Coordinates of C-alpha atoms and ligand atoms in Angstrom, one line a residue:
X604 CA 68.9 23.3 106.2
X605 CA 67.4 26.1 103.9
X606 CA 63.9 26.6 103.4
X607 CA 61.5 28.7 101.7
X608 CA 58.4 29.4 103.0
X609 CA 56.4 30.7 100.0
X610 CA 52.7 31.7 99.8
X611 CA 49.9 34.7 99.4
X612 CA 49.3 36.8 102.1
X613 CA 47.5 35.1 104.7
X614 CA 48.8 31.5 103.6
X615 CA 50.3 31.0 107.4
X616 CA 53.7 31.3 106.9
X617 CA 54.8 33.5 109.7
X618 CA 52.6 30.7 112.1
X619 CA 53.7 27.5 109.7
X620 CA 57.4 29.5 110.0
X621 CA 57.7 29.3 113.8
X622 CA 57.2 25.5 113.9
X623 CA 59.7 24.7 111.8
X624 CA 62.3 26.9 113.3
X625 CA 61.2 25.0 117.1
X626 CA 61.2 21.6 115.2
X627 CA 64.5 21.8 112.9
X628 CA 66.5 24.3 115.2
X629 CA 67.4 27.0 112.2
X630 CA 66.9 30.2 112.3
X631 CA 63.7 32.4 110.9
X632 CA 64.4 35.3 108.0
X633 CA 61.0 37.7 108.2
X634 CA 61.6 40.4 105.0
X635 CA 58.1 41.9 106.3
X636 CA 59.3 41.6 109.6
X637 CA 62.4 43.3 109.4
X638 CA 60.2 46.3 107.1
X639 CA 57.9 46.4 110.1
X640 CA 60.3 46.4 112.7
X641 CA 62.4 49.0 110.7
X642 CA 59.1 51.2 110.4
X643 CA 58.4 50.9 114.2
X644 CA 61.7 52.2 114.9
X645 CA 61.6 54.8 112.6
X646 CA 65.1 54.4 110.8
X647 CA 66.3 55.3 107.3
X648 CA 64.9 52.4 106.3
X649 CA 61.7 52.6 107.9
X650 CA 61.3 55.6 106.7
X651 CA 61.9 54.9 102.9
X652 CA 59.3 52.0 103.3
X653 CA 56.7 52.9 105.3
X654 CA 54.1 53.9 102.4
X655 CA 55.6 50.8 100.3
X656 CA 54.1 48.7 103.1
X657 CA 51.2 50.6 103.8
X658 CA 50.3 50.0 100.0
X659 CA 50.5 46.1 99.8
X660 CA 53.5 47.3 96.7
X661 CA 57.0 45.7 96.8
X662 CA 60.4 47.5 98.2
X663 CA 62.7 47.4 95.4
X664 CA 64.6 44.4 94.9
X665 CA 67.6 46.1 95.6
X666 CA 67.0 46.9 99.1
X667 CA 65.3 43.9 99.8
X668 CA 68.3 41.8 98.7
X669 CA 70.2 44.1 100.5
X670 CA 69.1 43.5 103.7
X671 CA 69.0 40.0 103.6
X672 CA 72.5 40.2 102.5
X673 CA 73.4 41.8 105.4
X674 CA 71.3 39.8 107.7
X675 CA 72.7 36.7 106.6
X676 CA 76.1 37.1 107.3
X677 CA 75.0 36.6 110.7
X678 CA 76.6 33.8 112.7
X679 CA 72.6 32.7 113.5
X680 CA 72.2 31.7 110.1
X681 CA 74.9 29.5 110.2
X682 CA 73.1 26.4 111.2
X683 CA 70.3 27.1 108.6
X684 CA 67.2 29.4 108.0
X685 CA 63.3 29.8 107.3
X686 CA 63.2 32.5 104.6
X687 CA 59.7 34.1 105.0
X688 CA 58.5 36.3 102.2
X689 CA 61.7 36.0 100.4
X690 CA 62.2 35.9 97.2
X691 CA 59.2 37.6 95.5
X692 CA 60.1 38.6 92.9
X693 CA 62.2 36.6 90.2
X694 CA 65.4 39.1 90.1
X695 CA 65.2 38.4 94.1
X696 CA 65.7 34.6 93.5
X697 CA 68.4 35.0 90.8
X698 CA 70.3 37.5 93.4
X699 CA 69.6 35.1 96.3
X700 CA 71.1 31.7 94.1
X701 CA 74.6 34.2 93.5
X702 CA 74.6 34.7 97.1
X703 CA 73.6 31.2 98.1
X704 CA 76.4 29.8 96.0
X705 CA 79.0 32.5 97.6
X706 CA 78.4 30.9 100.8
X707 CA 78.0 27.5 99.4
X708 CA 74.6 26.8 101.5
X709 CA 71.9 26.0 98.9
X710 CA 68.7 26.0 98.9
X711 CA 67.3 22.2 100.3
X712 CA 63.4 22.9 99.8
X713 CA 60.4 25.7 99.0
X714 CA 57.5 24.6 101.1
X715 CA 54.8 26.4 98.8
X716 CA 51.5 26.9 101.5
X717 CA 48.0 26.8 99.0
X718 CA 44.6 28.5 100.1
X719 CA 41.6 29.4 98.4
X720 CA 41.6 32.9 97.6
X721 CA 38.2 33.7 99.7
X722 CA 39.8 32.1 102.6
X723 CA 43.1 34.1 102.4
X724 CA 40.7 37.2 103.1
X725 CA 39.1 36.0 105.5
X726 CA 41.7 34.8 107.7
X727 CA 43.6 38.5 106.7
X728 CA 40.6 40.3 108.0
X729 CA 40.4 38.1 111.3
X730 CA 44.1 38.4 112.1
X731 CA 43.0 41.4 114.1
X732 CA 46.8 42.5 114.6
X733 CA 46.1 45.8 113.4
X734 CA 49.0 45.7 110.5
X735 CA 47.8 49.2 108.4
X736 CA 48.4 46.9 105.2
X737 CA 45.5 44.4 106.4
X738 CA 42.4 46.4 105.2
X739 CA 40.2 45.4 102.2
X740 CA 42.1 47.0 99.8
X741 CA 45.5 47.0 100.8
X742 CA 44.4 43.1 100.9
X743 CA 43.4 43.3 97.4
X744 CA 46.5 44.8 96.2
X745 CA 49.1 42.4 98.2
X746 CA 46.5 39.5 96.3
X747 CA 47.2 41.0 92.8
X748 CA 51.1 41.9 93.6
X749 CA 51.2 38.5 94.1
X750 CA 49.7 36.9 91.7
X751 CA 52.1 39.6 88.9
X752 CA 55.1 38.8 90.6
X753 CA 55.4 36.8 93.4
X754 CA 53.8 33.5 92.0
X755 CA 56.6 33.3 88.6
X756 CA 58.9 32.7 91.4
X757 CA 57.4 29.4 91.7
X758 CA 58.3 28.3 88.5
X759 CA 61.9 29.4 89.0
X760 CA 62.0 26.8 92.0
X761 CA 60.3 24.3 90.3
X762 CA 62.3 24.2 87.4
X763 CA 65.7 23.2 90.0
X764 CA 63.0 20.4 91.2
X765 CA 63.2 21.8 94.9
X766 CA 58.9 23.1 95.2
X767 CA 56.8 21.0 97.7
X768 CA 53.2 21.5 97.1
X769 CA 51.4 21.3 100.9
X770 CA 47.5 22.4 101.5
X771 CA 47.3 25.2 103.7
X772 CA 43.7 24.5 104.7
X773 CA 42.6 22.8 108.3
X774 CA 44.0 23.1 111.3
X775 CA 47.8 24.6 112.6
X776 CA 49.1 20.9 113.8
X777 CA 47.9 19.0 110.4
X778 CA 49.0 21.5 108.1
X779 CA 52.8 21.4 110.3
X780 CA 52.4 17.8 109.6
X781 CA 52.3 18.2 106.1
X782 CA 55.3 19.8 106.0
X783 CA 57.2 17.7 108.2
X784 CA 56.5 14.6 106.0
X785 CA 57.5 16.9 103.0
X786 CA 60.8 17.9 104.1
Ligands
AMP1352 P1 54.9 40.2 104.6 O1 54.9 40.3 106.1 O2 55.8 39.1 104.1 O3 53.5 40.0 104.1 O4 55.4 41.5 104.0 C1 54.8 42.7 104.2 C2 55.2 43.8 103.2 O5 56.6 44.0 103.2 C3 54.9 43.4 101.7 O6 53.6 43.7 101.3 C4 56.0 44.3 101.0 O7 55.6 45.6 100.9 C5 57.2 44.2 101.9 N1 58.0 43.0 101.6 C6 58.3 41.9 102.4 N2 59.1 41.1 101.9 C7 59.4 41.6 100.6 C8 60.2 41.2 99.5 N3 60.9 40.0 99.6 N4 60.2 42.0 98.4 C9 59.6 43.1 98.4 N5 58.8 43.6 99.4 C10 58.7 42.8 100.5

C-alpha cells in the first residue's frame, strides 16, 4: 500500500505518519527528514540545502525527485510506503506517477490532513524541537509556499479520484481513526 500524507506545515503528518507505518506495516518516506538528516551530517547535499531549509523555500524539484528515486529503490519500500512531504510541487507528482508506473506500484490513497491556519501556528510554535525553520517567519513563508505550490498538487490527486479529505483537529488517536476508516 502507497500513501500520501499531504498537509501544511504543522498539519501532523510526521506524528499521523508513524501510526500508519506501526498500523499497516509499510515503510515511512520523510523528504524533510532526509534534508535534515543530510544537513546534520553535513554532506553535499546538506550542504546545497541548508539555507533552502532554513528559509521555509523548496529544494528544486530535481533533487528532490532525485532522492526519492534513489531511496526507493530500496528493498524497504517493497512492501509499501508513507510519503511525507512528497510531492509538493505539481512537476514532483508528474515525475513521481512516471516513476510509480516504472515500478508498477501506484498510488492507493492521499490522506490530505486540514487545520485552521491559526492553529497550524500555534502548534508550529509549541513543537519546541528547535527546527531553525520553525520561527515566526520562517513559519509564514513555509504557510505561503504552500499555499503557491504545494496545495495545486491536491487538485492533481483529486482529479485521479484518489484524495481523502480527514480533519486534522482534536486529539492524536481520533484523528488516526479518521484515517483508518478512510483508507
Ligand atoms: P518538512 O519536514 O516536510 O516540513 O520539510 C522541511 C523543508 O524541507 C521544507 O520547508 C523544504 O525546504 C524541504 N522539503 C521537504 N520536502 C520537500 C519537497 N518534496 N520538495 C521541496 N522541498 C522539500
Amino acid at each position: 500500500m502507497n500513501i500520501i500524507l499531504f498537509g501544511p506545515p504543522g498539519a501532523g503528518k510526521g506524528t499521523q505518519a508513524e501510526y500508519i507505518i506501526h498500523h499497516f506495516g509499510i515503510a515511512h518516506l520523510s523528504t524533510g527528514n532526509m534534508f535534515r538528516e543530510a544537513i546534520h551530517n553535513k554532506t553535499p547535499l546538506g550542504i546545497k540545502v541548508k539555507t533552502i531549509l532554513d528559509s521555509g523555500e523548496l529544494v528544486s524539484d530535481e533533487i528532490v525527485v532525485g532522492l526519492v528515486k534513489e531511496e526507493t529503490s530500496k528493498s524497504v519500500y517493497n512492501n509499501g510506503c508513507v510519503f511525507d512531504g512528497f510531492p509538493r510541487t505539481v512537476s514532483q507528482a508528474q515525475s513521481f506517477d512516471r516513476m510509480l508506473a516504472e515500478k508498477n506500484t501506484p498510488i492507493d490513497a492521499l490522506i490530505s490532513l486540514v487545520v485552521p491556519e491559526e492553529e497550524l501556528i500555534k502548534r508550529i510554535l509549541s513543537r519546541g524541537q528547535g527546527r531553525p525553520d520553525d520561527t515566526k517567519k520562517g513559519i509564514k513563508n513555509r504557510l505561503s509556499v504552500y499555499q503557491n505550490e504545494t496545495e495545486p498538487v491536491l487538485n492533481y490527486y483529486k482529479k485521479k479520484g484518489l484524495v481523502k479529505i480527514i480533519d486534522g483537529t482534536g486529539s492524536v488517536e481520533s484523528i488516526f481513526n479518521r484515517i483508518k476508516k478512510a483508507l
